[in-house]
PDB file of C-alpha atoms in Angstrom:
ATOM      1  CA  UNK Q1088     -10.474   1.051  -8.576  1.00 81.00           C
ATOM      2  CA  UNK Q1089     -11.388  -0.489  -5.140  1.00 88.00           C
ATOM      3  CA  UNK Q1090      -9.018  -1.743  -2.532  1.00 91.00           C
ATOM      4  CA  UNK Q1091     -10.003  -4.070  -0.018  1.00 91.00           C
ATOM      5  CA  UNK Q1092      -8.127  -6.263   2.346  1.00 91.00           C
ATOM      6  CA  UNK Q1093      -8.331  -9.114   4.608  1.00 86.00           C
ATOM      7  CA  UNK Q1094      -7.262 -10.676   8.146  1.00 83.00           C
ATOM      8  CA  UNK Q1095      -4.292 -12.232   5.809  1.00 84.00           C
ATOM      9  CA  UNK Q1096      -2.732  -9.679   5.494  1.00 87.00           C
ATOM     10  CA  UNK Q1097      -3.492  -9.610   1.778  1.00 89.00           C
ATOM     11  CA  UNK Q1098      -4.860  -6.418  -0.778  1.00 90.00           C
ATOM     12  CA  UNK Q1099      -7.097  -6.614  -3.680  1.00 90.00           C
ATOM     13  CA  UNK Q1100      -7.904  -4.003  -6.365  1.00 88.00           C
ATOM     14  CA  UNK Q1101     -11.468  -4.322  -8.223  1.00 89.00           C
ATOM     15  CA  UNK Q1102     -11.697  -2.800 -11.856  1.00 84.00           C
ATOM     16  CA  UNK Q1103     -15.124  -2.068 -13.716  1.00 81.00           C
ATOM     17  CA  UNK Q1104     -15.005  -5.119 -16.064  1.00 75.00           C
ATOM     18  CA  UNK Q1105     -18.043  -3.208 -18.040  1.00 65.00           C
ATOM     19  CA  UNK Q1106     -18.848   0.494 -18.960  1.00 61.00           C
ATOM     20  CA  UNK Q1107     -21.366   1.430 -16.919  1.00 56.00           C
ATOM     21  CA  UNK Q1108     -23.729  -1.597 -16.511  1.00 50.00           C
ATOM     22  CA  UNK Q1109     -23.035  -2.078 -21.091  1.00 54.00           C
ATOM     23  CA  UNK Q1110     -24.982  -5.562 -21.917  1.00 56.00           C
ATOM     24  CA  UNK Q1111     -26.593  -5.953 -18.468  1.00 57.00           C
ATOM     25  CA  UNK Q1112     -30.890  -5.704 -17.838  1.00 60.00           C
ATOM     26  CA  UNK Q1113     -30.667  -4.031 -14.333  1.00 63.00           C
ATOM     27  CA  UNK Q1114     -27.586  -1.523 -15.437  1.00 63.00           C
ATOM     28  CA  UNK Q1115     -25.407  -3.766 -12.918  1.00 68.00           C
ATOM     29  CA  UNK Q1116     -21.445  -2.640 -13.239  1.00 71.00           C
ATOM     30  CA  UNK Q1117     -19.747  -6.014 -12.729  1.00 76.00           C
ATOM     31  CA  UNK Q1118     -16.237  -5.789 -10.724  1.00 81.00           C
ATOM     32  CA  UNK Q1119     -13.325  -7.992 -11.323  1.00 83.00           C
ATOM     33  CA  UNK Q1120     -10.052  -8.244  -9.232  1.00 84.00           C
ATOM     34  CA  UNK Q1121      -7.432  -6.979 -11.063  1.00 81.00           C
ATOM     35  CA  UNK Q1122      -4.478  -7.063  -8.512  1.00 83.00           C
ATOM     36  CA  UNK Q1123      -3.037  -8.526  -5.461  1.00 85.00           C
ATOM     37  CA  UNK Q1124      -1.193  -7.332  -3.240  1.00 85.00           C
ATOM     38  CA  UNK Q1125       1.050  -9.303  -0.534  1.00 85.00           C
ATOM     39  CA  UNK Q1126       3.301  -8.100   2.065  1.00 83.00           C
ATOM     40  CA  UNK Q1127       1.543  -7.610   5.479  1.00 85.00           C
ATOM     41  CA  UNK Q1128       1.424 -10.806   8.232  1.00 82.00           C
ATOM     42  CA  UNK Q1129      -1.457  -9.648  10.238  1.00 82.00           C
ATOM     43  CA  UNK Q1130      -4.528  -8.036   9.588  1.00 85.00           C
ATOM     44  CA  UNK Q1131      -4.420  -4.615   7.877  1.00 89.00           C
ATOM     45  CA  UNK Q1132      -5.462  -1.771   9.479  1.00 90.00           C
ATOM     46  CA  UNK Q1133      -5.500   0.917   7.298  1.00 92.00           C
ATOM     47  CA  UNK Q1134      -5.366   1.718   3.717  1.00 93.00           C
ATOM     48  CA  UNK Q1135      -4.977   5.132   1.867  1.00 90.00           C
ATOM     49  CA  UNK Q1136      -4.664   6.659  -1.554  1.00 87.00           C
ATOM     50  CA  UNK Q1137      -2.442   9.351  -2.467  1.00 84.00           C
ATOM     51  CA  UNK Q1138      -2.636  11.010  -5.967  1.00 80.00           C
ATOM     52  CA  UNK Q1139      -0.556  13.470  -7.554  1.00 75.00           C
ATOM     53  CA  UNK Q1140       2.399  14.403 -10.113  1.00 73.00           C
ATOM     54  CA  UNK Q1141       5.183  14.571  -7.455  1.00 71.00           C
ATOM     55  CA  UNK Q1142       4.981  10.846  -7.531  1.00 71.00           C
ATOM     56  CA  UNK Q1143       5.424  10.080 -11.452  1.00 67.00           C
ATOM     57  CA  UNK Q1144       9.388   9.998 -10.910  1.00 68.00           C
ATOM     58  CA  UNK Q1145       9.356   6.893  -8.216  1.00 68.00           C
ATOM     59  CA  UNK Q1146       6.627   4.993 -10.249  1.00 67.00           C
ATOM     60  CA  UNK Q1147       8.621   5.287 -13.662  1.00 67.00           C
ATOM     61  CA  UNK Q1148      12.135   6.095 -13.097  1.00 62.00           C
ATOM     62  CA  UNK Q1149      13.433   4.807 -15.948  1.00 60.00           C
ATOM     63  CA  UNK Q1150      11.803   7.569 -17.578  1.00 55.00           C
ATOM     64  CA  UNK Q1151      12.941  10.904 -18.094  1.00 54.00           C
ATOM     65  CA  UNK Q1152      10.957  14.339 -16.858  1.00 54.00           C
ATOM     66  CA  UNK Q1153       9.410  15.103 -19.562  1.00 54.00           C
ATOM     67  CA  UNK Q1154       7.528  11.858 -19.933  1.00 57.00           C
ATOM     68  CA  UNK Q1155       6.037  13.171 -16.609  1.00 49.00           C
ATOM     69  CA  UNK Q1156       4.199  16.704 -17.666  1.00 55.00           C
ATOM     70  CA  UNK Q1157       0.967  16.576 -16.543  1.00 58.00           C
ATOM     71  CA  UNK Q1158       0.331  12.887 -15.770  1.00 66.00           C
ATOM     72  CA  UNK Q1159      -0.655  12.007 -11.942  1.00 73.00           C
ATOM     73  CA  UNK Q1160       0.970   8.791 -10.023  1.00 75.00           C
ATOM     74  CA  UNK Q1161      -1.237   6.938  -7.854  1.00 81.00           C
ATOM     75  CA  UNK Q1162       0.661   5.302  -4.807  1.00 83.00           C
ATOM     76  CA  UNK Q1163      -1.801   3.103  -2.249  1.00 87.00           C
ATOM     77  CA  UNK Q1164      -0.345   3.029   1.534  1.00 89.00           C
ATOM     78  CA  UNK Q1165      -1.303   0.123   3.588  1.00 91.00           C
ATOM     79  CA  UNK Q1166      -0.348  -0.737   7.201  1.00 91.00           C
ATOM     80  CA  UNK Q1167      -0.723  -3.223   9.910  1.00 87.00           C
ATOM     81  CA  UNK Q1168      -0.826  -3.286  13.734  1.00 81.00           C
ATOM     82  CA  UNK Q1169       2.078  -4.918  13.604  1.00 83.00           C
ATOM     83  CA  UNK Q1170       3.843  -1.976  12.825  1.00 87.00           C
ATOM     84  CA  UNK Q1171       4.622  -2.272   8.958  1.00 88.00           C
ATOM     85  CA  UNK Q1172       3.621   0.077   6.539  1.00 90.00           C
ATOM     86  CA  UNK Q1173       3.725  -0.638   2.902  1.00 88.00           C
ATOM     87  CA  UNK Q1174       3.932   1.708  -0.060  1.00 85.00           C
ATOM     88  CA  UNK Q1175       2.559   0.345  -3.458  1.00 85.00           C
ATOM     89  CA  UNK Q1176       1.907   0.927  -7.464  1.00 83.00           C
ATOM     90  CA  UNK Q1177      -1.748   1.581  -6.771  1.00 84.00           C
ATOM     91  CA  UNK Q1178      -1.755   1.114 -10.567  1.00 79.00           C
ATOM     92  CA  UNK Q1179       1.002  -0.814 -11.694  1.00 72.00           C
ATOM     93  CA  UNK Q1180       2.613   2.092 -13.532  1.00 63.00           C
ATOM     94  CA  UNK Q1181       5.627   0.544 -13.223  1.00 60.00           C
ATOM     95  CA  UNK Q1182       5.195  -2.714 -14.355  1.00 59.00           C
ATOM     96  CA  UNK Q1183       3.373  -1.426 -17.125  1.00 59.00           C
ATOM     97  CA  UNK Q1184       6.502   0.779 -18.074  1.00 58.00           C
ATOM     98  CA  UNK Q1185       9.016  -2.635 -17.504  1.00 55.00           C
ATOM     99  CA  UNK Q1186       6.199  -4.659 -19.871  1.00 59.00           C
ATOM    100  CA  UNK Q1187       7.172  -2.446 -23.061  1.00 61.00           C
ATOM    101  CA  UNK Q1188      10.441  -3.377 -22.948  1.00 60.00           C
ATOM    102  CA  UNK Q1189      10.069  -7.267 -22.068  1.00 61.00           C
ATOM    103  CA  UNK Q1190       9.505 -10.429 -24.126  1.00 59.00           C
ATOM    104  CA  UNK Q1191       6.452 -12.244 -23.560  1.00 58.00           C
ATOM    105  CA  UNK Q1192       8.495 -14.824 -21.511  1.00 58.00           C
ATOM    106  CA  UNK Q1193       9.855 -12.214 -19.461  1.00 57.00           C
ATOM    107  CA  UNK Q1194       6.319 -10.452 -18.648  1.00 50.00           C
ATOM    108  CA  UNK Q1195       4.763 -13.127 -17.213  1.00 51.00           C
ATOM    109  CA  UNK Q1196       7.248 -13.588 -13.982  1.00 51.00           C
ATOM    110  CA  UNK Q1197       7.111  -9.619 -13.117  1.00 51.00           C
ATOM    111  CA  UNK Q1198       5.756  -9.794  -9.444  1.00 54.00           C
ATOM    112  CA  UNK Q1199       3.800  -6.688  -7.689  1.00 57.00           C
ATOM    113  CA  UNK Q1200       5.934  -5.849  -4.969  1.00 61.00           C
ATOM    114  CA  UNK Q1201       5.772  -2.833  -2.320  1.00 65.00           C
ATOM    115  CA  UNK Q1202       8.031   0.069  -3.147  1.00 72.00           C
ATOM    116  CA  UNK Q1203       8.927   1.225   0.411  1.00 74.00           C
ATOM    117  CA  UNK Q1204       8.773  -0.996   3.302  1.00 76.00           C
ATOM    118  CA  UNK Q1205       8.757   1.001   6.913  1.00 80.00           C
ATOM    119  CA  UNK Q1206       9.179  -1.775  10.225  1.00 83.00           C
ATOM    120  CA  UNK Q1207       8.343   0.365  13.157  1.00 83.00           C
ATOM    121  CA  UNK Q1208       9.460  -2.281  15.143  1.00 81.00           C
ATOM    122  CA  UNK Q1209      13.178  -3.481  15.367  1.00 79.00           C
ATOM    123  CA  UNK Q1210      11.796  -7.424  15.653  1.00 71.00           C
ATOM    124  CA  UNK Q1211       8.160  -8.831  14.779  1.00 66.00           C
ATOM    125  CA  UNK Q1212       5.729 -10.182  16.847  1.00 60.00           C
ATOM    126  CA  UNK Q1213       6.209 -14.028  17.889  1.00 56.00           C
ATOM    127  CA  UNK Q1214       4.458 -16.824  16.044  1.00 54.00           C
ATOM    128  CA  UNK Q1215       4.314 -18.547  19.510  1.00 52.00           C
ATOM    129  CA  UNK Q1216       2.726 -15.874  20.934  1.00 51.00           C
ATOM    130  CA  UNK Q1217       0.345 -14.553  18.488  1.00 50.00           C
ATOM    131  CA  UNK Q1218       0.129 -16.953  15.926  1.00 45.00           C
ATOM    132  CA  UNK Q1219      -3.079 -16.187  13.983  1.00 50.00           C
ATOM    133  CA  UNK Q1220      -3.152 -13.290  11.500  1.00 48.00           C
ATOM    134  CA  UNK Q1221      -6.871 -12.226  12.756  1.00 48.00           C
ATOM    135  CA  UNK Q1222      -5.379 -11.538  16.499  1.00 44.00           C
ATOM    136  CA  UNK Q1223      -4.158  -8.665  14.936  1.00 41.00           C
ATOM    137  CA  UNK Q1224      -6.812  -6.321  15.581  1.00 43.00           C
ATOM    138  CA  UNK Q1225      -5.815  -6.430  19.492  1.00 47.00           C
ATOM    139  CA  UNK Q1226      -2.825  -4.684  21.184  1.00 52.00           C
ATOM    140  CA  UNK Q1227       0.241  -6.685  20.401  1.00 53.00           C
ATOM    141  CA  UNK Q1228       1.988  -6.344  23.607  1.00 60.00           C
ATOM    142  CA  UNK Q1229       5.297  -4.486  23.746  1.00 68.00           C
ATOM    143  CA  UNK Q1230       5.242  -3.420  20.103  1.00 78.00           C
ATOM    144  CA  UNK Q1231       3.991  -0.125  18.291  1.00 85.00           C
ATOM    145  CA  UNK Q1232       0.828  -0.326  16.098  1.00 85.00           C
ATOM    146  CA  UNK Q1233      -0.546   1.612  13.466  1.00 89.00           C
ATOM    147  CA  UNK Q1234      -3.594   2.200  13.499  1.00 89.00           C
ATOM    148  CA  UNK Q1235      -4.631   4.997  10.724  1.00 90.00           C
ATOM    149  CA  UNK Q1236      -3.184   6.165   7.316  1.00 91.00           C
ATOM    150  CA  UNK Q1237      -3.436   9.765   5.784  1.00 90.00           C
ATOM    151  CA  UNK Q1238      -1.811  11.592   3.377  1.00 86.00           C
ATOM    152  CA  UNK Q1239      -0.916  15.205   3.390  1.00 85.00           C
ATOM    153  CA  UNK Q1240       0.619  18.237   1.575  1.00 75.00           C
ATOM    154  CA  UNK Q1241      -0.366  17.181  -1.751  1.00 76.00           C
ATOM    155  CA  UNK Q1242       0.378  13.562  -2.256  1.00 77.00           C
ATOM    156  CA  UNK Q1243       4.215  14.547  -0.553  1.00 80.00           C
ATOM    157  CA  UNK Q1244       3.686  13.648   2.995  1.00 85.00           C
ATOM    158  CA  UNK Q1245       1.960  10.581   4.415  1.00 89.00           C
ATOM    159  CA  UNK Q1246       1.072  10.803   8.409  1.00 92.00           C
ATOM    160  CA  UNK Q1247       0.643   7.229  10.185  1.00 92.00           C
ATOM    161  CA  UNK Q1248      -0.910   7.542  13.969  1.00 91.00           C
ATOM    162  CA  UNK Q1249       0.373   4.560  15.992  1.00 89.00           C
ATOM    163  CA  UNK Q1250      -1.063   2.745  19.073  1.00 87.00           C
ATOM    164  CA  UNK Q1251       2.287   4.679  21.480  1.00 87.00           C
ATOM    165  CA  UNK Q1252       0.678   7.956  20.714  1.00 89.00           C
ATOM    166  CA  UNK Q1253       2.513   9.672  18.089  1.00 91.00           C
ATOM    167  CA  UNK Q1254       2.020  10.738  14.711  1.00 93.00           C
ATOM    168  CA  UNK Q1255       4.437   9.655  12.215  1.00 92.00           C
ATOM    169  CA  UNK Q1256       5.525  11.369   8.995  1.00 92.00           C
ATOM    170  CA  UNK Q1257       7.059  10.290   6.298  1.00 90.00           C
ATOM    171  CA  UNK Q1258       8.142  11.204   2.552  1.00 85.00           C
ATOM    172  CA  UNK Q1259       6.278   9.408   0.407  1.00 82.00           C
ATOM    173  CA  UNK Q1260       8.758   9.718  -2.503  1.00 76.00           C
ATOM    174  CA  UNK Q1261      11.583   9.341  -1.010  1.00 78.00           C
ATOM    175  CA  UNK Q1262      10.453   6.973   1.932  1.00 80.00           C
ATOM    176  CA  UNK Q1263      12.585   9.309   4.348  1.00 86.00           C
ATOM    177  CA  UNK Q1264      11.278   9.981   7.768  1.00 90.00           C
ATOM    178  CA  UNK Q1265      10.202  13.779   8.679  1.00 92.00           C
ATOM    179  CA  UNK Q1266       9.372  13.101  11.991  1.00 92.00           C
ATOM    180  CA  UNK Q1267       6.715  12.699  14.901  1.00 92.00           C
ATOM    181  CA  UNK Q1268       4.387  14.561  17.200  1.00 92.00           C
ATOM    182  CA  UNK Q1269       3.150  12.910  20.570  1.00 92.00           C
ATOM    183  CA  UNK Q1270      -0.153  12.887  21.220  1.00 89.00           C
ATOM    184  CA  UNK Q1271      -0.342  10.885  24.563  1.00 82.00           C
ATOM    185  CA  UNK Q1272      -2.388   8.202  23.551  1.00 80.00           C
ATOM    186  CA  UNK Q1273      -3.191   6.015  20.945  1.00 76.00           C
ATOM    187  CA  UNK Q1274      -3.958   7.811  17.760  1.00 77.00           C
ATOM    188  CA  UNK Q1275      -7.236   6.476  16.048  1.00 73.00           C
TER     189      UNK Q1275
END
């Protein structure tokens, strides 16, 4: 898949809607969007992917561990200058394992929704004084940015660099916070 996302605040995921160019003269691959995501207010600065099997238990934990061996969990991390961070179902994994047990009625009002949600900042910026999404890509006075997304010890750990010069980890799992290192300045 490919992520992109906007000044809104707003995620999309692109699928291959063909096999490699099947039924097309020039070989072209056509892309279709195949998700959105919402959660962020201003424009995002940063998204990530993390793969691996340490994740399967908070994308399906209805399901027991041996309906994890050997299959790898996909989690996308997104964040904003605002100071939010967002942890999705990169690939709805657990939708997908709710739709099995659903009626048809049911299925269509499931919603993709972040798993984690991590607010830097105690209050968000005001509408007043920043009240277009798109200013977002400028200092926000008085409140901590992030401004870059990476993940690290196999899929576990997810570092976040932030506009007061730290570096910011966090569990991915478990959402719990490991702890920071100060840099000095902002962390690009």
């Amino acid at each position: 898949g490919l992520f992109t996302a906007d000044v809104n605040g707003t995620i999309r995921r692109y699928s291959p809607m063909n096999e490699c160019g099947d039924g097309h003269v020039n070989g072209a691959i056509w892309w279709g969007c195949t998700g959105i995501f919402h959660g962020h207010r201003y424009t995002i600065s940063s998204l990530a992917l993390i793969s691996s099997p340490n994740l399967m238990p908070a994308l399906t934990p209805s399901s027991g561990p041996d309906k994890h061996s050997g299959k790898i969990g996909t989690m996308l991390l997104s964040s904003s200058n605002d100071g939010s961070i967002r942890i999705w179902d990169a690939f709805d994994m657990r939708i997908k394992a709710r739709l099995a047990h659903l009626s048809d009625e049911k299925k269509s009002t499931l919603q993709r929704v972040h798993l984690r949600e991590i607010e830097l900042n105690e209050k968000k910026p005001s509408q007043d004084k920043y009240p277009s999404p798109s200013l977002a890509n400028v200092a926000l006075d008085g409140f901590v940015g992030v401004t870059s997304l990476v993940s690290l010890g196999n899929g576990n750990l997810m570092a976040a660099g932030t506009t007061d010069g730290a570096v910011r980890l966090w569990n991915v799992a478990t959402g719990l916070y490991e702890g920071a290192y100060n840099v000095g300045k902002s962390v690009q």
